Tab-separated table of C-alpha atoms and ligand atoms in Angstrom:
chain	number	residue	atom	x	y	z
A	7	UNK	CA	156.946	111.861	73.779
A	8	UNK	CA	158.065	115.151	75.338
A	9	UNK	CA	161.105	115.941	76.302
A	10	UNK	CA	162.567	118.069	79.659
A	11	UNK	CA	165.914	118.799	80.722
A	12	UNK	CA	164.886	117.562	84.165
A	13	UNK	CA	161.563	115.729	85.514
A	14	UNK	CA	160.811	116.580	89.256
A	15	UNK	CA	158.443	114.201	90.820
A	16	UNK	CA	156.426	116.202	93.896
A	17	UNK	CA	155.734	119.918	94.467
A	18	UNK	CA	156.185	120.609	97.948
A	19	UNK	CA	158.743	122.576	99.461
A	20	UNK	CA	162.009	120.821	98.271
A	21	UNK	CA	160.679	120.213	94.753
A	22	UNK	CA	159.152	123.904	93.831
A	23	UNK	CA	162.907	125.268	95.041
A	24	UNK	CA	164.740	122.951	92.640
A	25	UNK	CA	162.597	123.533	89.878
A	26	UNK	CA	162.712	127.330	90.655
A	27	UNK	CA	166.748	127.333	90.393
A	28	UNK	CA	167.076	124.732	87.545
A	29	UNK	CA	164.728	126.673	85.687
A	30	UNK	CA	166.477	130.363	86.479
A	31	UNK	CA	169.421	128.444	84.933
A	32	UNK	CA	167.116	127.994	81.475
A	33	UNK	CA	166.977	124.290	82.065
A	34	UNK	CA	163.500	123.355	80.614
A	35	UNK	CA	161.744	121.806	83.894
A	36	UNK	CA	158.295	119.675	84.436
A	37	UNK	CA	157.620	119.291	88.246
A	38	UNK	CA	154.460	117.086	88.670
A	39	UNK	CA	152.458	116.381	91.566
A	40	UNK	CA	149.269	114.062	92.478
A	41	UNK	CA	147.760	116.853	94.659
A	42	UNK	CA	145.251	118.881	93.151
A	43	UNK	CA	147.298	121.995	94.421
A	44	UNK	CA	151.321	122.589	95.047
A	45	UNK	CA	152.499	122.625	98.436
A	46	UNK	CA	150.143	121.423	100.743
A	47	UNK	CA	152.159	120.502	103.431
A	48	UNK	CA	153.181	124.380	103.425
A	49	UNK	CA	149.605	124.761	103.822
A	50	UNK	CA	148.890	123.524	107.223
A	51	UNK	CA	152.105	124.288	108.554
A	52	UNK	CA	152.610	126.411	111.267
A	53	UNK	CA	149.156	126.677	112.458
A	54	UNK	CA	148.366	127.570	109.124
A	55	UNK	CA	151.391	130.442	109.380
A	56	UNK	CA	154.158	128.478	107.609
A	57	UNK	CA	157.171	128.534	110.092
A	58	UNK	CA	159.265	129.077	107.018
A	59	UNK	CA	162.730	129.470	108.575
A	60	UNK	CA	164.893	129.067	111.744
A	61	UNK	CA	167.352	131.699	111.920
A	62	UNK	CA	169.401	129.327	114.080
A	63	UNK	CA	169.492	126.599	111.484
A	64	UNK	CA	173.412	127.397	110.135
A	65	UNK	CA	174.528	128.291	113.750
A	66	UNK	CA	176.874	125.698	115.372
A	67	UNK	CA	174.000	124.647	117.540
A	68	UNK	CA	171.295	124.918	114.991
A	69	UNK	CA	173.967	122.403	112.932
A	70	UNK	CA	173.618	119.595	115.445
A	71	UNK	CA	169.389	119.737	114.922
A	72	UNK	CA	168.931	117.981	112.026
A	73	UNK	CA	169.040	113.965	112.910
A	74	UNK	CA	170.363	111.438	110.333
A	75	UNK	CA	172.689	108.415	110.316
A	76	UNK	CA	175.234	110.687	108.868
A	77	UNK	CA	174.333	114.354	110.379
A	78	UNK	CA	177.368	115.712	108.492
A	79	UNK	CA	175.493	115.149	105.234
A	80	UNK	CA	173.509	117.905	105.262
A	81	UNK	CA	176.155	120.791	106.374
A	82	UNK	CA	177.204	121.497	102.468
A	83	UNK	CA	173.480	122.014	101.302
A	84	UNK	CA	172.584	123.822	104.596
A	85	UNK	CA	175.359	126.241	104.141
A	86	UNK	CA	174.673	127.238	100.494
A	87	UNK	CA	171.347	127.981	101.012
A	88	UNK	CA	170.847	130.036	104.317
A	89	UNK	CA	167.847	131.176	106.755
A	90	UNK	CA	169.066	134.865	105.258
A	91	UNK	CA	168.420	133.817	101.260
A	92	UNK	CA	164.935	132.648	102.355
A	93	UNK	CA	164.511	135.654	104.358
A	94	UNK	CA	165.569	137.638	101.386
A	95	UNK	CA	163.152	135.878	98.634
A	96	UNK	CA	160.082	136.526	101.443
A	97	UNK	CA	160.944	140.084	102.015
A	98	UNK	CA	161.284	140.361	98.630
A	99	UNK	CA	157.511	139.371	97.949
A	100	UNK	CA	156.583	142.180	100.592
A	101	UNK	CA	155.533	139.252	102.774
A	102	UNK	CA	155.022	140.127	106.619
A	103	UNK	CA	156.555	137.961	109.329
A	104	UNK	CA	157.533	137.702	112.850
A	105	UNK	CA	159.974	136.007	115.383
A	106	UNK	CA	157.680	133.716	117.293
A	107	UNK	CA	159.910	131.509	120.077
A	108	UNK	CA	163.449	130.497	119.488
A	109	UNK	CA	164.529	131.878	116.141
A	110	UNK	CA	161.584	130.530	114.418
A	111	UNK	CA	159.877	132.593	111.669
A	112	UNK	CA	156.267	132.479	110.681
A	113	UNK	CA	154.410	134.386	108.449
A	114	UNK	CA	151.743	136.974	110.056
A	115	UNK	CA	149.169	135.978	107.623
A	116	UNK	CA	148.369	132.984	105.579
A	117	UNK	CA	151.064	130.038	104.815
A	118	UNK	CA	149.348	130.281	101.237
A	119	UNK	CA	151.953	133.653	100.744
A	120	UNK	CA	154.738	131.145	100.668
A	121	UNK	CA	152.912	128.716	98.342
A	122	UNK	CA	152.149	131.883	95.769
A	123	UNK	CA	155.477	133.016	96.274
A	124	UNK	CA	156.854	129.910	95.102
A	125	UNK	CA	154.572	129.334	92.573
A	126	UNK	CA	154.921	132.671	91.141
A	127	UNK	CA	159.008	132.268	90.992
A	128	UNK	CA	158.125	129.322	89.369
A	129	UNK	CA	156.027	130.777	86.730
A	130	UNK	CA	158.792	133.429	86.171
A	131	UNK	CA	161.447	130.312	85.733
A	132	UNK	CA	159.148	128.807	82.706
A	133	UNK	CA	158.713	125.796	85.011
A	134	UNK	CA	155.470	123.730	83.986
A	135	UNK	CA	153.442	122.249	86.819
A	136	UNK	CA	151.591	119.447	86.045
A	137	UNK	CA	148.954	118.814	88.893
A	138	UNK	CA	146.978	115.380	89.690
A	139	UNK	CA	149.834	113.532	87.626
A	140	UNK	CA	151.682	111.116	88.812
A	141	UNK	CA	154.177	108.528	88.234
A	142	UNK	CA	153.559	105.213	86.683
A	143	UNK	CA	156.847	103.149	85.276
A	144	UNK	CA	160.364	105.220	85.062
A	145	UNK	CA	163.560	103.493	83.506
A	146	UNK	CA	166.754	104.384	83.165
A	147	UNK	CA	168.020	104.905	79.563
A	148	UNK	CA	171.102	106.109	78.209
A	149	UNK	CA	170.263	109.788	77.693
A	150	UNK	CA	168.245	109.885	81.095
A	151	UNK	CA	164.893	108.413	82.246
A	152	UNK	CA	161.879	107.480	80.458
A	153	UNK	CA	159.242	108.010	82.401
A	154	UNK	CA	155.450	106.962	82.054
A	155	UNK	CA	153.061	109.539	83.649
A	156	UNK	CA	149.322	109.374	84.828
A	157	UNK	CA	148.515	111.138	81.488
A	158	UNK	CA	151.700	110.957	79.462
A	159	UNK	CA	154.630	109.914	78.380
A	160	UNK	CA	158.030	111.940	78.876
A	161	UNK	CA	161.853	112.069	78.880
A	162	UNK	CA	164.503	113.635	81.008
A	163	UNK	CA	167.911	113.808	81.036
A	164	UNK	CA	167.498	114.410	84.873
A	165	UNK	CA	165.240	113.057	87.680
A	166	UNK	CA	164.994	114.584	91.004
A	167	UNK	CA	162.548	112.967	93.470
A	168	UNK	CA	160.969	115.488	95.983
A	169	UNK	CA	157.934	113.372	96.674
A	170	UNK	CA	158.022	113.687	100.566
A	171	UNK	CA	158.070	111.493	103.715
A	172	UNK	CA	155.274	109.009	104.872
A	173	UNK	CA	153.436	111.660	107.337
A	174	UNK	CA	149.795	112.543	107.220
A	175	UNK	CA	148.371	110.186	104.455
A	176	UNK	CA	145.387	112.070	103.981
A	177	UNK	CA	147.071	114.505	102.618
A	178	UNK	CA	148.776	112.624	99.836
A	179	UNK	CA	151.905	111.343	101.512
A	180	UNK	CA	153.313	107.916	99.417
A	181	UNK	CA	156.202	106.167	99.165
A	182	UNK	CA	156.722	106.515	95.628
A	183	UNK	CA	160.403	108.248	97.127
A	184	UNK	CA	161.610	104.885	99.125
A	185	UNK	CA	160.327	102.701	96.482
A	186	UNK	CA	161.796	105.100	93.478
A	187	UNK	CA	165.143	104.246	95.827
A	188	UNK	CA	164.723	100.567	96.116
A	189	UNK	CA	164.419	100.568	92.438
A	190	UNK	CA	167.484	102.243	91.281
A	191	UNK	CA	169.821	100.601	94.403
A	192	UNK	CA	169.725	103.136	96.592
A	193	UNK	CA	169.854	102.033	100.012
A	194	UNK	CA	166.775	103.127	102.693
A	195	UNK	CA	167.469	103.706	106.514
A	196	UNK	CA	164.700	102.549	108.943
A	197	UNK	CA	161.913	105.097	109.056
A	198	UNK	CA	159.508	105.846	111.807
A	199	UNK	CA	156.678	108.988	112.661
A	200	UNK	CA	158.653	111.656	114.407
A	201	UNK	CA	157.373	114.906	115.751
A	202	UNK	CA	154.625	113.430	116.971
A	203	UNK	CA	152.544	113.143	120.206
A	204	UNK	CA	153.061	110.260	122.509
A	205	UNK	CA	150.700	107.857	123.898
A	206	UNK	CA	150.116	105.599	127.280
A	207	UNK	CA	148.921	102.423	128.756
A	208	UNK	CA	144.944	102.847	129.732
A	209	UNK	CA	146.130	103.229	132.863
A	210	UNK	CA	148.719	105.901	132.963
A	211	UNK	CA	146.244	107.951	130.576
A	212	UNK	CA	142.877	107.649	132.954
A	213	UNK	CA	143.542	110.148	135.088
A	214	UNK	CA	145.541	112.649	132.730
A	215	UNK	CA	142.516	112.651	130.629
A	216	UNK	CA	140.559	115.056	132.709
A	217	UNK	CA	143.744	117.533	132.126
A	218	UNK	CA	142.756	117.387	128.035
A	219	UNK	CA	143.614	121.110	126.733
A	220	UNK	CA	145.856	121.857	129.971
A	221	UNK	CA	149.202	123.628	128.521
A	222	UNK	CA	152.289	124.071	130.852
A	223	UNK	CA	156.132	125.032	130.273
A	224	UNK	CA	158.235	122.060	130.850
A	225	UNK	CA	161.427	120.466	129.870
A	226	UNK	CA	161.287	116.877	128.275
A	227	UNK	CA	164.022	114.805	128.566
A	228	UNK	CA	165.151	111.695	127.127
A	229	UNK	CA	168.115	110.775	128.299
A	230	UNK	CA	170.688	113.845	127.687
A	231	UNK	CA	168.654	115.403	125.395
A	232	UNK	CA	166.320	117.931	126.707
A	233	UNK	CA	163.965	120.575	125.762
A	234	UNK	CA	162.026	123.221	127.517
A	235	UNK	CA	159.134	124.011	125.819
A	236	UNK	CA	155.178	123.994	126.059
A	237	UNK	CA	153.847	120.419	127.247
A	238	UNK	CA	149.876	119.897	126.355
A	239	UNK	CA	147.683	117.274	127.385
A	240	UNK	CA	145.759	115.793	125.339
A	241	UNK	CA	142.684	112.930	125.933
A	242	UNK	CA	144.921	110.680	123.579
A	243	UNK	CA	148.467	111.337	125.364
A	244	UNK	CA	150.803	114.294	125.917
A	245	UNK	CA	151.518	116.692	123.124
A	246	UNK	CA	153.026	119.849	122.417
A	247	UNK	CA	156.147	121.577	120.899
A	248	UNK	CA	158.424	119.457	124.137
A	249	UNK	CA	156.796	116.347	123.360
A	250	UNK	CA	157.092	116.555	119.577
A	251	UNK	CA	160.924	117.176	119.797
A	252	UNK	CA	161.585	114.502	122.334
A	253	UNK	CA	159.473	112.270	120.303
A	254	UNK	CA	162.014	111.978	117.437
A	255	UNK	CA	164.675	110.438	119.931
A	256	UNK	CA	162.423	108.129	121.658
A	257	UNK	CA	162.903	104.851	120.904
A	258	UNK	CA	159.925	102.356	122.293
A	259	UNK	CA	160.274	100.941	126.100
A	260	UNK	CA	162.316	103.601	126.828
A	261	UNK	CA	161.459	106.232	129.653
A	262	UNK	CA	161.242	110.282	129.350
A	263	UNK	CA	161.201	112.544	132.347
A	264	UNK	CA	159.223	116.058	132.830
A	265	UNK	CA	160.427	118.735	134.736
A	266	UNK	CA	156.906	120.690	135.201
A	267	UNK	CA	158.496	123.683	137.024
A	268	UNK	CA	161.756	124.198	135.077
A	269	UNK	CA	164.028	126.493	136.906
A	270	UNK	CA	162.506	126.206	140.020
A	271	UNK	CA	164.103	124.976	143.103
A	272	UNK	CA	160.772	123.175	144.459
A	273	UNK	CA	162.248	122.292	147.520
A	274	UNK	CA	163.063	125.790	149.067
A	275	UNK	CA	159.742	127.134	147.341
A	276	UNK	CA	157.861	124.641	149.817
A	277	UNK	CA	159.973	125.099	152.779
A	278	UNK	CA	159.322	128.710	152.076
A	279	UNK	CA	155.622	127.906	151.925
A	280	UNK	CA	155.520	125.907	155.184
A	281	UNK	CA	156.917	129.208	156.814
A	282	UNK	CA	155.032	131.877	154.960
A	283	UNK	CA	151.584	129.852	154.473
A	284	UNK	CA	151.729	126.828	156.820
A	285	UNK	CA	148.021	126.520	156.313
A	286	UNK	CA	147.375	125.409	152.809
A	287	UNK	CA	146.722	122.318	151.678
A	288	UNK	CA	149.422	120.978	149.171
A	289	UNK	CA	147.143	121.683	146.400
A	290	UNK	CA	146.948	124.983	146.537
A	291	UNK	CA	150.732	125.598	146.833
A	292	UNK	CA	151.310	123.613	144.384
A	293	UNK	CA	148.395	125.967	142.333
A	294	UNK	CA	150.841	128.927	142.340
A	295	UNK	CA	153.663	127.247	140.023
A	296	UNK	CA	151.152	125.147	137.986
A	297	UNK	CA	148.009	125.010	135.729
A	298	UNK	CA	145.418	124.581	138.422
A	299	UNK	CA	143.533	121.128	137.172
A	300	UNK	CA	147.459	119.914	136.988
A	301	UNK	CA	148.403	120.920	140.543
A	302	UNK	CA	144.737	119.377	142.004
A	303	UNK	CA	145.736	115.812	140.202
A	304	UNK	CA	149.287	115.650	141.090
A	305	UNK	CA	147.853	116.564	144.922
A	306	UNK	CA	145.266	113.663	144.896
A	307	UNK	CA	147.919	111.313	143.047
A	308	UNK	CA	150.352	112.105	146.288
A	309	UNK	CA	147.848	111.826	148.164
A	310	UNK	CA	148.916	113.478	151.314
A	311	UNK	CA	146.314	115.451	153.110
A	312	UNK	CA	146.885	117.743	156.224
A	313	UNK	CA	148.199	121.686	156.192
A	314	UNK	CA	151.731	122.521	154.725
A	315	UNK	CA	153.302	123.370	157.749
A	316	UNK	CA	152.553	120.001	159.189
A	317	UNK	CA	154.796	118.362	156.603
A	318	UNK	CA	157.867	117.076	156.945
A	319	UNK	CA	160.979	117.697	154.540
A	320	UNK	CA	160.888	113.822	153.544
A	321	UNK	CA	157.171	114.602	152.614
A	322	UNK	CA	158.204	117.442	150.563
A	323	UNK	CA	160.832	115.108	149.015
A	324	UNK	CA	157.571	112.930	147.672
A	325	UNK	CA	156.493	116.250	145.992
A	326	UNK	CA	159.875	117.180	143.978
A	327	UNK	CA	160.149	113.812	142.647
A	328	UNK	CA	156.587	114.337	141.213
A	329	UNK	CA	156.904	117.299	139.971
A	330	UNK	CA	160.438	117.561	138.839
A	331	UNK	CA	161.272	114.182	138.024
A	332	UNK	CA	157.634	112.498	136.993
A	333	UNK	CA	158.948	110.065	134.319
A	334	UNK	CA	156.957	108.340	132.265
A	335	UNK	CA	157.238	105.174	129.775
A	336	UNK	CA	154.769	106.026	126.506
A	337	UNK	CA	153.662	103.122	124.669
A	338	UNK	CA	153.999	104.163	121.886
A	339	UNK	CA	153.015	107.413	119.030
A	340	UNK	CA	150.420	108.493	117.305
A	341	UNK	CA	152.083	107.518	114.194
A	342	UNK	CA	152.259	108.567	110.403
A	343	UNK	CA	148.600	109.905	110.836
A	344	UNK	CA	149.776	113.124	112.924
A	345	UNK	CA	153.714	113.018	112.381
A	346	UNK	CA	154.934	116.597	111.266
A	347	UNK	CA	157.798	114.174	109.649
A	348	UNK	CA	159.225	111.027	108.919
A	349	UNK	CA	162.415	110.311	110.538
A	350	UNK	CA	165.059	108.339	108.220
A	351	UNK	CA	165.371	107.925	104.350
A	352	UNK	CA	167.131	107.558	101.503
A	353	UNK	CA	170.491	106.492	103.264
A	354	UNK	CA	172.670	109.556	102.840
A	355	UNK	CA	175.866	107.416	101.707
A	356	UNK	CA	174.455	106.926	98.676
A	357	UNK	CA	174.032	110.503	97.631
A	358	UNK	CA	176.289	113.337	97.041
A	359	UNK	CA	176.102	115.894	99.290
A	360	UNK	CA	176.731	118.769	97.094
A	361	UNK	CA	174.419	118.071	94.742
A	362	UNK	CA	172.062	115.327	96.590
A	363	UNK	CA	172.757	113.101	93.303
A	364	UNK	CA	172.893	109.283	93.751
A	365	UNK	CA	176.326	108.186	93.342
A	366	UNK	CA	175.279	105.278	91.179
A	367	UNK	CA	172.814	106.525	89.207
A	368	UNK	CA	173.996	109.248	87.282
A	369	UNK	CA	171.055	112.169	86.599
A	370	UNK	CA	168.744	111.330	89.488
A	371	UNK	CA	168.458	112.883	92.541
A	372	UNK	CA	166.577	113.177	96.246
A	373	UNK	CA	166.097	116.037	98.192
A	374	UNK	CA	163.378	116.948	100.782
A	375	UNK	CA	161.945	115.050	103.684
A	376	UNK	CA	162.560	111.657	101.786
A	377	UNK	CA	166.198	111.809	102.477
A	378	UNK	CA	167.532	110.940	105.994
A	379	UNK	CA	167.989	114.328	107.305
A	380	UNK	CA	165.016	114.993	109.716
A	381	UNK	CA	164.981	118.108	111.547
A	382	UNK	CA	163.795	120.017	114.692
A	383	UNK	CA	160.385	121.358	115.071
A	384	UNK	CA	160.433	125.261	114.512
A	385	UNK	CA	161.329	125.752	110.916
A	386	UNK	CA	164.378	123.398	110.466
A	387	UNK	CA	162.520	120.941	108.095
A	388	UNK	CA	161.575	124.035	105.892
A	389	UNK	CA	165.082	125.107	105.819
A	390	UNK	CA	166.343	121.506	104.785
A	391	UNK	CA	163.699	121.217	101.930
A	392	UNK	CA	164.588	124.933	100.785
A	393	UNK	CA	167.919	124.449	100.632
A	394	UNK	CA	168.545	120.340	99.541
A	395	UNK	CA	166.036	121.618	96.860
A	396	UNK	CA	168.772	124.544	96.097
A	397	UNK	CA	171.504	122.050	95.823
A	398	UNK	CA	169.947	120.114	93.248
A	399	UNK	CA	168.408	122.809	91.666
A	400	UNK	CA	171.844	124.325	90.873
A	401	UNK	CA	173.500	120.927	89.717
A	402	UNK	CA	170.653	119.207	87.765
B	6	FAD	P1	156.324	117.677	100.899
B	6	FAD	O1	156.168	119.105	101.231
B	6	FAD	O2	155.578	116.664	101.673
B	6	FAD	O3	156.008	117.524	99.346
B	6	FAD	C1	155.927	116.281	98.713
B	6	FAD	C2	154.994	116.423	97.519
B	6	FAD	O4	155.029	115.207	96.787
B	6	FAD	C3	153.558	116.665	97.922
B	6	FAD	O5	153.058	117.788	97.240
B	6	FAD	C4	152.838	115.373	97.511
B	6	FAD	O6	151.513	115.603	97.056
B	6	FAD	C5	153.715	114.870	96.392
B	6	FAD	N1	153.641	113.428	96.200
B	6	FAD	C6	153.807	112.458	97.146
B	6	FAD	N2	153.639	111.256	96.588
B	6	FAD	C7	153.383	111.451	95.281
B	6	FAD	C8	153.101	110.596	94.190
B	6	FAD	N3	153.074	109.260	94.350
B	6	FAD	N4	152.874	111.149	92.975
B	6	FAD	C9	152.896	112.500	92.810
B	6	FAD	N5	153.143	113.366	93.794
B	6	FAD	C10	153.390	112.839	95.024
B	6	FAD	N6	158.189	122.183	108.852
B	6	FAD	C11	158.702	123.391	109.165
B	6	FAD	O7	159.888	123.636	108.941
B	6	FAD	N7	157.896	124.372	109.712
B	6	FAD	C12	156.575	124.163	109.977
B	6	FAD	O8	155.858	125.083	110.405
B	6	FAD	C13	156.042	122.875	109.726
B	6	FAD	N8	154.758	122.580	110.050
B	6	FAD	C14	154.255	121.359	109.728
B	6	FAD	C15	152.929	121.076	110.078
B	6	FAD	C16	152.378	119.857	109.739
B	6	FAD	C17	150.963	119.542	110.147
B	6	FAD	C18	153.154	118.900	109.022
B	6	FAD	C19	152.568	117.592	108.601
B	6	FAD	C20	154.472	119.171	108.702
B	6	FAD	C21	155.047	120.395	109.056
B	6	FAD	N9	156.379	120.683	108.776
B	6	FAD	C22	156.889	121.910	109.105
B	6	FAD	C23	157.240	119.733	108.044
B	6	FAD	C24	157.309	120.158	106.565
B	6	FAD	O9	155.992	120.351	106.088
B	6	FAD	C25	158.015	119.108	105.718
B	6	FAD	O10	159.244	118.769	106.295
B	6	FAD	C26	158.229	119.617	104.307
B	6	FAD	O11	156.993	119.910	103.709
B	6	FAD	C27	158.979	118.617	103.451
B	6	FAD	O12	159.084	119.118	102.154
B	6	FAD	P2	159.166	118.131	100.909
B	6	FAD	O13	159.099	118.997	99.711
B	6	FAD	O14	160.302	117.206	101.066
B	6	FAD	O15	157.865	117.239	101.012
């Protein structure tokens, strides 16, 4: 049987980092994956441009976007390992990148730069990666784990689980993680898709389907929480960056409300219309703040025919509530099939912050998207696998 210093089960984001800095410290490391390549995810991400960072993600405001039972958890980790050491280790490869929207940072060319890059700090660590492996049996024995692989048998003194969150099956996604937790005692919070598109009742999505590829600005909101960001229709539901974030707060039968013209006062812009233009029809007035497809549907929805300076203001009135306030009750998501992530995880209590090690089980570890610490679309989840995988990296 062989024998590693530590055993780290996925290579994704979270897992390649931790095996990079255990191994830098001369620990001998095996990371092991099912995939027939490392760091898939990182792959598709972005478009395909890996949004590897948010340089907002240690701000105070960037703080409060990462959602967990325990959103405290993840300060320690998150402060160690910062947007800037990321930024460094890229630059340092000579790779190319740019500020897209909001602090987030995405490669100009392929996401496969950050897979090489990791792979190739790897390689320089004297990690082995064992591909299309995975993980049969483990046990807990007195020295570590003995654990029964695909292939092979092996022993660790430490295990650190990196296998990922529940999102996009097709890609490989299990729950070894949860079940790995449920094993040892850790304790699992609820899970559930998150960043993912919404969907309606049949009848709330007929007529938006004939708006399928329309893209407007709007803000989202779910209660308090709001974001302004693109909105896109889709012929399954609404998607988009604002309906993504808002999606990992909504909770089913609740409501969420779109602002389509954020920062406009709609009101005076159509009393100003009924002076300067009083012959339009609503439609077209409605045209100059909005995607025109979206302005001719919300016109035949409201149905009110006749030239704009013929309306009244409590016609007008009609018009701002549809247009600023048009709330809508999805029925539900698209699910694990599209999710970016999976909201919830291994319940943070029963890990130690600093070093994401279970508090009963001495030598094994979570980090990653299988944890409860779900983040923000536009680089956050990157910077949470980067740096959990840090923390464990440097204590395993
Ligand atoms: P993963 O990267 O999912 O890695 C887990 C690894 O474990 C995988 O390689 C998997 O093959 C392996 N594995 C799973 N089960 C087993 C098993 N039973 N045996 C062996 N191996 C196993 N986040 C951002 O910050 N920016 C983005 O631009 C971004 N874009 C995204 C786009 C898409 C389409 C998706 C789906 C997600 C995106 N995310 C993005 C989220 C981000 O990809 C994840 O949060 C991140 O990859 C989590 O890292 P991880 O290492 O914990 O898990």
């Amino acid at each position: 049987m062989s024998h590693y210093d530590i055993v780290i089960l996925g290579a994704g984001a979270a897992g390649m980092m931790a095996a990079i800095e255990a191994g830098k410290r001369g620990r001998k490391v095996l990371i092991v994956d099912h995939a027939a390549d490392p760091g898939e995810k990182i792959r598709i991400s972005g478009g395909g441009r890996c949004n590897f960072t948010n340089v907002n993600a240690t701000t105070a405001t960037g703080r409060e976007r990462f959602l967990s039972q325990n959103p405290r958890f993840a300060l320690s980790a998150l402060a160690r390992y910062t947007p800037e050491h990321f930024i460094a280790l890229v630059r340092s490869y000579g790779i190319a990148f740019h500020e897209k929207t909001l602090g987030q940072l995405f490669c100009d060319g392929p996401s496969t730069q950050i897979i090489n890059l990791l792979v190739q700090e790897m390689a320089g660590a004297g990690v082995t990666l064992k591909l299309r492996s995975s993980l049969e049996r483990a046990e807990k024995t007195e020295a570590g784990f003995a654990l029964v692989l695909s292939d092979q048998a092996v022993s660790c003194e430490k295990l650190i689980v990196a296998t990922g969150g529940k999102s996009i099956p097709k890609m490989g996604a299990t729950s070894l993680g949860y079940q790995l937790a449920a094993q040892f005692g850790l304790r699992v919070t609820e899970t559930r898709p998150a960043l993912v598109p919404l969907t309606f009742a049949e009848q709330v999505l007929e007529p938006l389907r004939e708006l399928s590829g329309v893209s407007t600005n709007a803000v989202v909101s779910h209660g308090k929480t709001r974001f302004e960001e693109a909105l896109l229709f889709t012929h399954r539901g609404l998607s988009g960056p604002a309906i993504l974030q808002v999606s990992s707060y909504w909770r089913e039968g609740d409501a969420i409300a779109i602002d389509l013209v954020p920062g406009l006062d709609m009101l005076a812009a159509l009393r100003q219309a009924r002076k300067a233009t009083p012959k339009l029809a609503i439609q077209t007035v409605l045209a100059s703040h909005l995607p025109k497809r979206l302005a001719q549907l919300i016109g035949e929805e409201l149905d009110l025919p006749g030239m704009i300076g013929d309306f009244s203001d409590a016609k007008f009135e009609k018009v701002v509530a549809a247009v600023k306030a048009w709330t809508l009750k999805p029925v539900g998501s698209e699910g694990y099939r599209t999710a970016e992530v999976t909201l919830g995880g291994i319940d943070t209590r029963d890990l130690d912050s600093k070093t994401m090690e279970a508090r009963q089980v001495p030598g094994l570890h979570f980090i990653g998207e299988v944890v409860d610490v779900t983040g923000w679309l536009g680089g956050y989840n990157f910077q949470w696998a980067w740096a959990s995988g840090f923390a464990a990296g440097q204590a395993a």
